[in-house]
CSV table of C-alpha atoms in Angstrom, one decimal:
chain,number,residue,atom,x,y,z
K,1,MET,CA,-154.2,105.1,182.8
K,2,THR,CA,-156.4,107.3,184.9
K,3,ILE,CA,-155.8,110.9,185.8
K,4,LEU,CA,-154.9,110.0,189.4
K,5,GLN,CA,-152.3,107.5,188.1
K,6,LEU,CA,-151.0,110.2,185.7
K,7,GLN,CA,-150.7,112.6,188.6
K,8,ASP,CA,-148.8,110.0,190.7
K,9,GLU,CA,-146.5,109.3,187.8
K,10,ILE,CA,-145.8,113.1,187.3
K,11,ILE,CA,-145.1,113.5,191.0
K,12,ASN,CA,-142.7,110.5,190.9
K,13,LEU,CA,-140.9,111.9,187.8
K,14,TYR,CA,-140.7,115.6,188.6
K,15,GLY,CA,-141.4,115.7,192.3
K,16,GLU,CA,-142.8,118.5,194.3
K,17,THR,CA,-141.5,121.2,192.0
K,18,ILE,CA,-144.2,120.5,189.4
K,19,MET,CA,-146.9,120.4,192.1
K,20,HIS,CA,-145.7,123.7,193.5
K,21,ILE,CA,-145.9,125.3,190.0
K,22,LEU,CA,-149.4,123.9,189.4
K,23,ARG,CA,-150.6,125.3,192.8
K,24,ILE,CA,-149.2,128.8,191.8
K,25,ILE,CA,-151.0,128.6,188.4
K,26,ALA,CA,-154.2,127.6,190.2
K,27,LEU,CA,-153.9,130.4,192.7
K,28,VAL,CA,-153.2,133.0,189.9
K,29,PHE,CA,-156.2,131.7,187.9
K,30,THR,CA,-158.5,131.8,191.0
K,31,THR,CA,-157.3,135.3,191.9
K,32,PHE,CA,-157.9,136.5,188.3
K,33,VAL,CA,-161.4,135.0,188.2
K,34,THR,CA,-162.3,136.6,191.6
K,35,LEU,CA,-161.0,140.0,190.5
K,36,ALA,CA,-162.8,139.9,187.2
K,37,ALA,CA,-166.1,138.9,188.9
K,38,GLY,CA,-165.7,141.7,191.6
K,39,ALA,CA,-164.7,144.4,189.1
K,40,ALA,CA,-168.3,144.7,187.9
K,41,GLU,CA,-169.4,145.3,191.5
K,42,ASP,CA,-166.6,147.7,192.4
K,43,THR,CA,-167.4,150.4,189.9
K,44,SER,CA,-169.3,153.6,190.6
K,45,ARG,CA,-173.0,153.9,189.9
K,46,GLU,CA,-175.2,156.7,188.8
K,47,VAL,CA,-177.9,157.9,191.2
K,48,ARG,CA,-180.8,160.2,190.8
K,49,THR,CA,-181.1,162.4,193.9
K,50,PRO,CA,-184.8,163.4,194.3
K,51,TYR,CA,-184.1,167.1,193.9
K,52,THR,CA,-186.9,169.6,194.7
K,53,GLU,CA,-187.4,173.1,193.3
K,54,PRO,CA,-184.4,175.2,194.5
K,55,LYS,CA,-184.4,178.3,196.5
K,56,VAL,CA,-180.8,179.6,196.1
K,57,VAL,CA,-179.0,182.9,196.7
K,58,TYR,CA,-175.6,183.3,195.1
K,59,ASP,CA,-173.0,185.6,196.6
K,60,PHE,CA,-170.9,187.2,193.9
K,61,TYR,CA,-167.9,189.0,195.4
K,62,PHE,CA,-164.8,188.8,193.2
K,63,ASP,CA,-161.4,190.4,193.1
K,64,ASP,CA,-161.4,190.5,189.3
K,65,PRO,CA,-164.4,191.4,187.2
K,66,GLN,CA,-163.5,188.8,184.6
K,67,LYS,CA,-164.2,186.1,187.2
K,68,ILE,CA,-167.9,186.6,186.7
K,69,ASN,CA,-167.6,184.6,183.5
K,70,ASN,CA,-166.6,181.5,185.5
K,71,ALA,CA,-169.1,182.2,188.3
K,72,LEU,CA,-172.0,182.2,185.8
K,73,PHE,CA,-171.2,178.6,185.1
K,74,TRP,CA,-172.2,177.9,188.7
K,75,ILE,CA,-175.7,179.0,187.8
K,76,ARG,CA,-175.7,176.8,184.7
K,77,SER,CA,-174.5,173.9,186.8
K,78,LEU,CA,-177.6,174.3,189.0
K,79,THR,CA,-180.2,175.0,186.4
K,80,ASN,CA,-179.3,172.8,183.4
K,81,PRO,CA,-179.5,169.4,185.2
K,82,LEU,CA,-182.8,170.4,186.8
K,83,MET,CA,-184.3,171.4,183.5
K,84,ASP,CA,-183.2,168.1,181.9
K,85,GLU,CA,-184.4,164.5,182.3
K,86,PRO,CA,-185.4,163.1,184.7
K,87,TYR,CA,-186.3,166.3,186.7
K,88,ASN,CA,-187.8,168.4,183.9
K,89,MET,CA,-188.3,171.4,186.1
K,90,ALA,CA,-189.5,174.6,184.5
K,91,PRO,CA,-187.1,177.5,185.2
K,92,GLU,CA,-189.9,179.7,186.6
K,93,PHE,CA,-190.2,177.3,189.5
K,94,MET,CA,-186.5,177.8,190.4
K,95,ASP,CA,-186.2,180.7,192.8
K,96,ILE,CA,-182.6,182.0,192.3
K,97,LYS,CA,-181.1,185.3,193.3
K,98,VAL,CA,-177.6,186.6,192.5
K,99,ILE,CA,-176.2,189.3,194.7
K,100,ILE,CA,-173.4,191.3,193.1
K,101,HIS,CA,-171.2,193.4,195.3
K,102,GLY,CA,-167.5,193.0,194.3
K,103,THR,CA,-165.4,194.3,191.4
K,104,GLU,CA,-167.8,192.4,189.0
K,105,ILE,CA,-170.2,195.3,189.5
K,106,VAL,CA,-168.5,197.0,186.6
K,107,THR,CA,-169.8,194.1,184.3
K,108,VAL,CA,-173.4,195.2,184.7
K,109,ALA,CA,-172.8,199.0,184.2
K,110,ARG,CA,-174.1,199.9,180.7
K,111,LYS,CA,-171.1,201.9,179.8
K,112,ASN,CA,-168.9,198.7,180.0
K,113,TYR,CA,-171.0,196.6,177.6
K,114,GLU,CA,-168.3,196.1,175.0
K,115,THR,CA,-165.8,194.9,177.6
K,116,TYR,CA,-168.2,192.5,179.3
K,117,LYS,CA,-170.8,191.7,176.6
K,118,ASP,CA,-170.5,187.9,176.8
K,119,ALA,CA,-171.2,188.0,180.6
K,120,VAL,CA,-174.0,190.6,180.1
K,121,GLU,CA,-175.8,188.5,177.5
K,122,ARG,CA,-175.5,185.3,179.6
K,123,MET,CA,-177.0,187.2,182.6
K,124,ARG,CA,-179.7,188.6,180.4
K,125,TYR,CA,-180.5,185.0,179.3
K,126,TYR,CA,-180.6,183.8,182.9
K,127,ALA,CA,-182.8,186.8,183.8
K,128,SER,CA,-185.2,185.7,181.1
K,129,LEU,CA,-185.5,182.4,182.9
K,130,GLY,CA,-186.5,184.2,186.1
K,131,ILE,CA,-183.2,184.5,187.8
K,132,LYS,CA,-182.9,187.8,189.7
K,133,PHE,CA,-179.7,189.8,189.6
K,134,LYS,CA,-179.3,192.3,192.5
K,135,VAL,CA,-176.5,194.9,192.9
K,136,CYS,CA,-175.5,196.2,196.2
K,137,GLY,CA,-176.4,199.9,196.5
K,138,LEU,CA,-173.5,200.6,198.8
K,139,ALA,CA,-171.0,199.1,196.3
K,140,ALA,CA,-172.8,201.0,193.4
K,141,HIS,CA,-172.2,204.2,195.4
K,142,ASP,CA,-168.6,203.3,196.0
K,143,TYR,CA,-168.1,202.9,192.2
K,144,GLY,CA,-169.9,206.1,191.5
K,145,TYR,CA,-172.9,204.4,189.9
K,146,ASN,CA,-176.6,205.2,190.3
K,147,PRO,CA,-179.5,202.8,189.4
K,148,ASN,CA,-179.8,204.2,185.9
K,149,ASP,CA,-176.3,203.1,185.1
K,150,PHE,CA,-177.3,199.4,185.1
K,151,TYR,CA,-179.2,197.1,182.7
K,152,GLU,CA,-183.0,196.5,182.9
K,153,PHE,CA,-182.5,193.1,184.5
K,154,ILE,CA,-180.6,194.5,187.5
K,155,GLU,CA,-182.3,195.4,190.8
K,156,VAL,CA,-180.4,197.7,193.1
K,157,VAL,CA,-180.8,196.7,196.8
K,158,PRO,CA,-179.7,198.8,199.8
K,159,SER,CA,-177.0,196.4,201.0
K,160,ALA,CA,-175.6,193.1,199.7
K,161,ILE,CA,-174.9,191.8,203.2
K,162,ASN,CA,-178.4,192.6,204.4
K,163,GLU,CA,-179.8,191.0,201.2
K,164,LEU,CA,-177.8,187.8,201.7
K,165,ALA,CA,-178.9,187.6,205.4
K,166,HIS,CA,-182.5,188.2,204.4
K,167,TRP,CA,-182.7,185.5,201.8
K,168,GLN,CA,-180.9,183.0,204.0
K,169,LEU,CA,-183.4,183.7,206.8
K,170,GLU,CA,-186.2,183.0,204.2
K,171,GLY,CA,-184.7,179.5,203.7
K,172,TYR,CA,-182.6,180.0,200.7
K,173,ALA,CA,-179.4,178.0,200.3
K,174,LEU,CA,-176.3,180.2,200.0
K,175,ILE,CA,-173.8,179.4,197.2
K,176,THR,CA,-170.6,181.4,197.1
K,177,PRO,CA,-168.7,180.5,193.9
K,178,THR,CA,-165.0,180.0,194.4
K,179,VAL,CA,-163.3,181.0,191.1
K,180,MET,CA,-159.8,179.6,190.7
K,181,GLU,CA,-157.3,180.3,188.1
K,182,LYS,CA,-157.3,177.4,185.7
K,183,LYS,CA,-153.7,176.0,185.3
K,184,PHE,CA,-154.3,172.8,183.3
K,185,THR,CA,-156.6,171.7,180.6
K,186,ILE,CA,-158.8,168.7,181.2
K,187,GLU,CA,-156.8,166.8,178.6
K,188,GLU,CA,-153.5,167.5,180.5
K,189,ILE,CA,-154.7,166.1,183.8
K,190,ARG,CA,-157.3,163.4,182.7
């Protein structure tokens, strides 16, 4: 007995119900094979944007001095990938300025070292890589500070707004960190 004869015999015995079930099984199998084959093509892919040496000015203006800790991660997020493979950029070729003119100005006043030492040491490290930290002279005056009140890596400029405008006119990209209150851990929302 051939396969065609067997098929005819099954149809005669069980009728169209069996053929309908076989068609559904074939459809499900075909769908599964198609999805499995397409799954490899439908995933994300890693790309290597051809980054060049950055010229960036950061605008730090926060309503809470503690937010500087999170804002400093924005600097790390710019510099670390560029210093790593495949870019291997030397930090001295990254032209980065940070303009400080909000409540975070208190973090760079020498008298507040114990309160903000983690942020100060991170800024000192970034300054050793060539990143410039600039404090608004108007804000310093408002807080009762003079240039001698700040650390050696701080430059006091006449006005944060003029400084931001100046560097943008010189072709620097403006980055203004938005520091949100973290409500969930990564593990909670992953």
